[in-house]
Short mmCIF file of C-alpha atoms in Angstrom, two decimals:
data_model
loop_
_atom_site.label_atom_id
_atom_site.label_comp_id
_atom_site.label_asym_id
_atom_site.label_seq_id
_atom_site.Cartn_x
_atom_site.Cartn_y
_atom_site.Cartn_z
CA LEU H 1 -18.43 3.43 -0.92
CA TYR H 2 -16.85 0.40 -2.14
CA MET H 3 -16.95 -1.92 -4.54
CA SER H 4 -16.39 -5.82 -3.81
CA GLY H 5 -14.63 -8.42 -5.68
CA PHE H 6 -10.87 -8.98 -5.50
CA GLY H 7 -8.71 -8.56 -8.72
CA ASN H 8 -12.34 -7.78 -10.30
CA GLU H 9 -12.89 -5.73 -13.90
CA PHE H 10 -13.68 -2.23 -11.95
CA ALA H 11 -14.88 0.72 -13.38
CA SER H 12 -15.64 4.03 -11.25
CA GLU H 13 -16.20 7.74 -12.02
CA ASP H 14 -17.14 10.44 -9.48
CA PRO H 15 -20.55 11.48 -9.53
CA ARG H 16 -20.00 15.18 -9.89
CA CYS H 17 -18.55 14.54 -13.51
CA PRO H 18 -20.92 12.31 -14.96
CA GLY H 19 -19.74 10.64 -18.18
CA SER H 20 -16.19 11.04 -17.18
CA LEU H 21 -15.10 7.31 -18.13
CA PRO H 22 -15.01 6.92 -21.91
CA GLU H 23 -17.05 4.69 -23.21
CA GLY H 24 -15.87 1.59 -25.67
CA GLN H 25 -12.09 2.93 -25.05
CA ASN H 26 -9.39 3.56 -23.06
CA ASN H 27 -7.25 6.75 -24.81
CA PRO H 28 -9.44 8.89 -26.71
CA GLN H 29 -7.62 11.33 -28.52
CA VAL H 30 -10.01 13.84 -26.46
CA CYS H 31 -10.92 12.80 -23.35
CA PRO H 32 -14.51 13.68 -21.38
CA TYR H 33 -14.08 17.35 -19.92
CA GLY H 34 -10.67 17.54 -21.54
CA LEU H 35 -8.95 14.77 -19.15
CA TYR H 36 -5.55 13.22 -19.25
CA ALA H 37 -5.28 9.11 -19.70
CA GLU H 38 -2.79 7.72 -17.87
CA GLN H 39 -2.15 3.81 -17.60
CA LEU H 40 -0.61 2.13 -14.69
CA SER H 41 0.68 -1.39 -14.98
CA GLY H 42 1.23 -3.62 -12.36
CA SER H 43 2.20 -6.45 -14.78
CA ALA H 44 4.18 -6.32 -18.06
CA PHE H 45 2.16 -5.46 -20.43
CA THR H 46 2.80 -8.68 -23.09
CA CYS H 47 1.37 -10.92 -19.79
CA PRO H 48 -1.49 -13.52 -20.59
CA ARG H 49 -5.10 -11.72 -19.70
CA SER H 50 -5.82 -13.82 -17.06
CA THR H 51 -2.36 -12.45 -14.95
CA ASN H 52 -2.22 -9.04 -16.99
CA LYS H 53 -2.48 -5.97 -14.32
CA ARG H 54 -3.43 -2.68 -15.59
CA SER H 55 -5.95 0.12 -14.65
CA TRP H 56 -6.85 3.49 -16.94
CA LEU H 57 -6.76 6.69 -14.98
CA TYR H 58 -8.76 9.45 -15.89
CA ARG H 59 -7.22 12.67 -14.45
CA ILE H 60 -6.71 16.77 -14.60
CA LEU H 61 -3.45 16.99 -14.62
CA PRO H 62 -0.53 14.41 -16.30
CA SER H 63 1.07 12.88 -13.09
CA VAL H 64 4.57 13.52 -14.44
CA ARG H 65 3.81 17.33 -14.35
CA HIS H 66 6.77 17.50 -10.96
CA LYS H 67 9.86 18.70 -10.71
CA PRO H 68 12.71 16.43 -10.71
CA PHE H 69 13.21 14.14 -7.81
CA THR H 70 15.86 14.55 -5.25
CA PRO H 71 17.43 12.20 -2.40
CA MET H 72 15.75 12.51 1.10
CA SER H 73 16.86 11.06 4.37
CA CYS H 74 15.65 7.24 4.30
CA GLY H 75 15.51 7.42 8.74
CA ASP H 76 15.00 3.68 9.81
CA LEU H 77 13.62 2.64 6.46
CA THR H 78 16.18 -0.12 5.21
CA GLU H 79 16.39 -3.47 3.18
CA ASN H 80 20.26 -3.35 3.42
CA TRP H 81 20.50 -6.40 5.44
CA ASN H 82 24.18 -7.12 5.62
CA GLU H 83 24.48 -4.35 8.03
CA VAL H 84 23.84 -6.77 10.95
CA GLU H 85 25.73 -10.17 11.31
CA PRO H 86 23.49 -13.24 11.67
CA ASP H 87 21.89 -14.48 15.15
CA PRO H 88 20.50 -17.86 15.42
CA ASN H 89 19.36 -16.73 18.86
CA GLN H 90 15.43 -15.57 19.89
CA LEU H 91 14.61 -12.54 19.45
CA ARG H 92 11.73 -10.61 20.33
CA TRP H 93 11.31 -6.65 20.85
CA LYS H 94 8.67 -4.78 22.16
CA PRO H 95 5.91 -2.10 21.09
CA PHE H 96 7.57 0.58 19.04
CA ASN H 97 6.74 3.54 20.89
CA ILE H 98 4.28 6.13 20.04
CA PRO H 99 5.60 10.12 19.70
CA LYS H 100 3.39 12.60 21.78
CA SER H 101 2.36 14.92 19.16
CA SER H 102 2.88 18.05 21.90
CA GLU H 103 6.43 16.40 21.59
CA LYS H 104 7.27 15.87 18.03
CA LYS H 105 4.94 15.68 15.02
CA VAL H 106 5.50 12.25 12.76
CA ASP H 107 3.69 11.48 10.28
CA PHE H 108 2.98 7.77 8.52
CA ILE H 109 6.21 8.56 6.24
CA SER H 110 8.71 9.70 9.00
CA GLY H 111 7.18 7.28 11.30
CA LEU H 112 8.48 3.97 9.40
CA HIS H 113 10.61 1.52 10.60
CA THR H 114 12.21 -1.32 8.84
CA VAL H 115 11.97 -4.89 11.38
CA CYS H 116 13.48 -7.55 9.51
CA GLY H 117 12.99 -8.85 5.31
CA ALA H 118 15.40 -10.64 2.88
CA GLY H 119 15.80 -10.29 -0.68
CA ASP H 120 15.72 -6.90 -1.88
CA SER H 121 14.06 -4.60 -4.64
CA LYS H 122 16.66 -4.68 -6.92
CA SER H 123 16.60 -8.05 -7.37
CA ARG H 124 12.59 -7.77 -7.34
CA ASN H 125 12.56 -10.98 -5.22
CA GLY H 126 11.79 -11.25 -1.56
CA ILE H 127 9.98 -9.16 1.17
CA ALA H 128 10.32 -6.59 3.96
CA ILE H 129 8.63 -5.91 7.72
CA HIS H 130 8.07 -2.44 8.51
CA MET H 131 6.21 -0.83 11.78
CA TYR H 132 4.65 2.63 11.41
CA THR H 133 3.85 4.68 14.48
CA CYS H 134 3.02 8.09 13.62
CA ASN H 135 0.73 11.24 15.36
CA THR H 136 -0.32 13.64 12.36
CA SER H 137 -1.70 13.78 9.17
CA MET H 138 0.27 13.95 5.98
CA ILE H 139 -0.31 17.58 4.81
CA ASP H 140 0.16 18.51 1.24
CA LYS H 141 2.29 15.13 1.57
CA CYS H 142 1.86 11.65 -0.53
CA PHE H 143 4.08 8.54 -0.42
CA GLN H 144 4.37 6.37 -3.64
CA ASN H 145 6.15 2.68 -3.38
CA ALA H 146 8.19 2.26 -6.91
CA ASP H 147 9.28 -1.25 -5.43
CA GLY H 148 6.22 -3.32 -3.88
CA ASP H 149 2.78 -3.96 -2.86
CA PHE H 150 1.96 -2.38 0.44
CA LEU H 151 0.25 -4.31 2.83
CA ILE H 152 -0.98 -2.34 5.83
CA VAL H 153 -2.42 -3.85 9.04
CA PRO H 154 -3.30 -0.96 11.59
CA GLN H 155 -2.93 -2.23 15.53
CA GLN H 156 -3.58 1.13 16.97
CA GLY H 157 -6.20 3.55 15.43
CA GLU H 158 -7.88 3.62 12.41
CA ILE H 159 -6.38 5.48 9.04
CA LEU H 160 -7.95 7.36 6.29
CA ILE H 161 -6.04 6.37 3.27
CA THR H 162 -6.67 8.36 -0.02
CA THR H 163 -5.39 6.54 -3.24
CA GLU H 164 -5.65 8.16 -7.04
CA PHE H 165 -8.67 5.78 -6.84
CA GLY H 166 -10.63 6.85 -4.13
CA LYS H 167 -10.74 6.95 0.02
CA MET H 168 -10.63 3.85 2.00
CA MET H 169 -11.26 4.04 6.22
CA VAL H 170 -9.10 0.95 7.52
CA GLU H 171 -9.53 0.09 11.21
CA PRO H 172 -8.02 -2.34 13.77
CA ASN H 173 -8.81 -5.98 12.21
CA GLU H 174 -8.79 -4.51 8.95
CA ILE H 175 -6.35 -4.87 6.48
CA CYS H 176 -5.41 -2.87 3.36
CA VAL H 177 -3.09 -3.36 0.59
CA ILE H 178 -1.36 -0.47 -2.09
CA GLN H 179 0.19 -1.87 -4.82
CA GLN H 180 3.04 -0.86 -6.55
CA GLY H 181 3.21 2.84 -7.90
CA MET H 182 0.25 3.96 -6.36
CA ARG H 183 -0.09 7.17 -4.59
CA PHE H 184 -1.54 7.47 -1.09
CA SER H 185 -1.60 9.73 1.61
CA VAL H 186 -2.52 8.66 5.41
CA ASP H 187 -4.71 10.61 8.10
CA VAL H 188 -4.54 9.59 11.32
CA PHE H 189 -7.23 10.71 14.26
CA GLY H 190 -4.29 10.28 17.47
CA GLU H 191 -1.41 8.30 18.56
CA THR H 192 -1.15 5.52 15.76
CA ARG H 193 0.55 2.01 15.17
CA GLY H 194 0.72 -0.91 12.56
CA TYR H 195 2.87 -3.12 10.69
CA ILE H 196 3.38 -3.51 6.85
CA LEU H 197 4.11 -6.14 4.87
CA GLU H 198 5.96 -5.04 1.79
CA VAL H 199 6.75 -7.52 -1.07
CA PHE H 200 9.36 -7.40 -4.08
CA GLY H 201 7.87 -8.05 -7.90
CA ALA H 202 4.88 -10.07 -6.73
CA HIS H 203 1.89 -8.84 -6.01
CA PHE H 204 -0.77 -10.92 -3.47
CA GLU H 205 -3.26 -13.42 -4.27
CA LEU H 206 -5.64 -15.59 -3.06
CA PRO H 207 -4.45 -19.38 -2.62
CA ASP H 208 -6.49 -21.72 -4.09
CA LEU H 209 -8.41 -23.77 -2.09
CA GLY H 210 -7.48 -27.37 -2.86
CA PRO H 211 -9.09 -30.44 -1.01
CA ILE H 212 -11.23 -28.24 1.93
CA GLY H 213 -13.58 -27.35 -1.42
CA ALA H 214 -15.10 -24.24 -3.36
CA ASN H 215 -15.80 -22.66 -0.43
CA GLY H 216 -13.39 -20.97 3.43
CA LEU H 217 -10.56 -18.97 4.02
CA ALA H 218 -11.12 -15.40 2.42
CA ASN H 219 -13.88 -15.02 0.23
CA PRO H 220 -13.49 -12.73 -3.19
CA ARG H 221 -16.95 -11.09 -2.77
CA ASP H 222 -15.58 -9.50 0.68
CA PHE H 223 -12.48 -7.43 -0.68
CA GLN H 224 -13.39 -3.90 -1.26
CA THR H 225 -12.15 -1.40 -3.20
CA PRO H 226 -12.86 2.64 -3.02
CA VAL H 227 -14.77 4.16 -5.22
CA ALA H 228 -13.61 7.16 -7.88
CA TRP H 229 -12.78 10.56 -5.89
CA TYR H 230 -11.01 13.36 -6.68
CA GLU H 231 -9.71 16.64 -5.81
CA ASP H 232 -9.08 20.09 -8.20
CA ARG H 233 -7.13 21.36 -5.65
CA THR H 234 -3.59 23.85 -6.14
CA VAL H 235 -1.39 24.14 -3.80
CA ALA H 236 0.82 27.07 -3.80
CA THR H 237 3.34 26.33 -1.10
CA GLY H 238 4.36 23.25 -2.99
CA TYR H 239 2.77 19.13 -2.74
CA THR H 240 5.23 16.91 -1.80
CA ILE H 241 5.78 13.32 -3.26
CA VAL H 242 7.54 11.03 -1.83
CA ASN H 243 8.86 8.06 -3.63
CA LYS H 244 10.60 4.71 -2.14
CA TYR H 245 12.45 3.40 -5.00
CA GLN H 246 15.42 0.50 -4.60
CA GLY H 247 15.08 0.56 -1.27
CA LYS H 248 16.19 4.93 -0.99
CA LEU H 249 13.51 7.80 -0.78
CA PHE H 250 13.37 10.57 -3.03
CA SER H 251 11.03 13.47 -3.01
CA CYS H 252 9.42 16.17 -5.48
CA GLN H 253 7.37 19.02 -5.75
CA GLN H 254 4.28 20.12 -7.69
CA ASP H 255 1.43 22.62 -7.25
CA PHE H 256 -1.27 20.36 -7.22
CA SER H 257 -3.01 17.81 -5.60
CA PRO H 258 -2.15 13.93 -7.15
CA PHE H 259 -5.67 13.16 -5.96
CA ASN H 260 -7.10 14.37 -9.04
CA VAL H 261 -8.48 11.22 -10.79
CA VAL H 262 -12.17 11.86 -12.17
CA ALA H 263 -12.34 8.10 -13.31
CA TRP H 264 -10.90 4.94 -14.05
CA HIS H 265 -11.66 1.49 -15.14
CA GLY H 266 -9.21 -1.60 -14.72
CA ASN H 267 -8.04 -4.50 -12.52
CA TYR H 268 -4.98 -3.31 -10.57
CA THR H 269 -6.20 -1.20 -7.65
CA PRO H 270 -6.09 -0.26 -4.10
CA TYR H 271 -8.23 -2.78 -1.68
CA LYS H 272 -9.20 -3.48 2.15
CA TYR H 273 -10.38 -6.52 3.74
CA ASN H 274 -11.85 -7.13 6.89
CA LEU H 275 -10.50 -10.13 9.28
CA GLU H 276 -13.67 -11.00 10.54
CA ASN H 277 -14.74 -12.53 7.31
CA PHE H 278 -11.94 -15.02 7.37
CA MET H 279 -13.43 -18.30 7.66
CA VAL H 280 -10.62 -20.67 9.55
CA ILE H 281 -10.07 -23.81 8.45
CA ASN H 282 -8.11 -25.79 11.16
CA CYS H 283 -7.66 -29.09 13.44
CA VAL H 284 -7.29 -27.87 16.79
CA ALA H 285 -10.21 -30.10 17.97
CA PHE H 286 -7.14 -32.65 19.11
CA ASP H 287 -3.85 -31.57 17.99
CA HIS H 288 -2.15 -28.96 16.04
CA ALA H 289 -0.78 -30.59 12.50
CA VAL H 290 2.17 -27.91 12.47
CA SER H 291 5.12 -28.96 14.58
CA VAL H 292 6.58 -26.08 17.01
CA ASN H 293 10.37 -26.67 15.27
CA PHE H 294 9.05 -26.16 12.29
CA ALA H 295 7.52 -22.39 13.52
CA VAL H 296 10.71 -22.03 15.21
CA SER H 297 12.75 -22.68 12.01
CA ASN H 298 10.60 -20.21 10.03
CA ARG H 299 11.20 -17.21 12.43
CA HIS H 300 14.77 -16.88 11.23
CA SER H 301 13.47 -16.79 7.63
CA CYS H 302 14.47 -13.26 7.59
CA LEU H 303 17.33 -10.77 8.89
CA SER H 304 16.52 -8.84 11.33
CA HIS H 305 17.43 -4.71 11.42
CA PRO H 306 19.05 -2.99 14.57
CA SER H 307 16.90 -0.08 14.13
CA ALA H 308 14.33 -2.92 15.63
CA TRP H 309 15.89 -3.91 18.59
CA LEU H 310 15.20 -2.90 21.92
#
């Protein structure tokens, strides 16, 4: 199940716990069912109402109840663009190989490969483009990007994304956005590959339509946000949280699932969109308005990372 709209004020509670969403309060002294109230902010709390992004989560245990984070290997994930000299020549790469599960188990995190980017997360400005190749679901493990938003584009294989807000099934020809600070886990159903666009210091917005009028392009009603779903599960062997912070990876352990949010409300959420709903407006009946030279110059607006060269 999903709720429709882009940037709406949503409210959802798991039907297994009716009345778990507080009425008329964000942070009561005692939450229903003894839950813990936490606010996840996607903007400064002093932002104007129209740009203020935040959601309140009501969870079984606090998200901060974990052991300290420690550094871990970043693999092919990077934002150090100074590792490579500039190259004005046209570049291309073959499709990334997907490891066979019989040879090596690779999940979403270990299968991340940085292709190119510009700027950095420390200055809160820029983007990075990654690929993911995986063949195994994330077991007792989740990912949290403290640097920016992930726009995930499956290319081969559907993915089931479990978030603190609920679950999303995302198939090829769909896209999804996991915004900064949200924890999520990815289940796959075979050999899987896709793209990721990461943006630092900003969130994705729908552009104004301008002279094309009131309709067209992506309609807000076609964006889908998951409904609340929780699991109250103890993990005696340890649940791993991987945090991407200032371009590096860190991990910590806790003994319970982080997807223990029984209810939530707000306008800062994950969401998905089916590209079949995109209403194209173009001018290709006679000629294409964008020059080839402009397109070629745009190809070199980002620096490629050596790990992407094949």
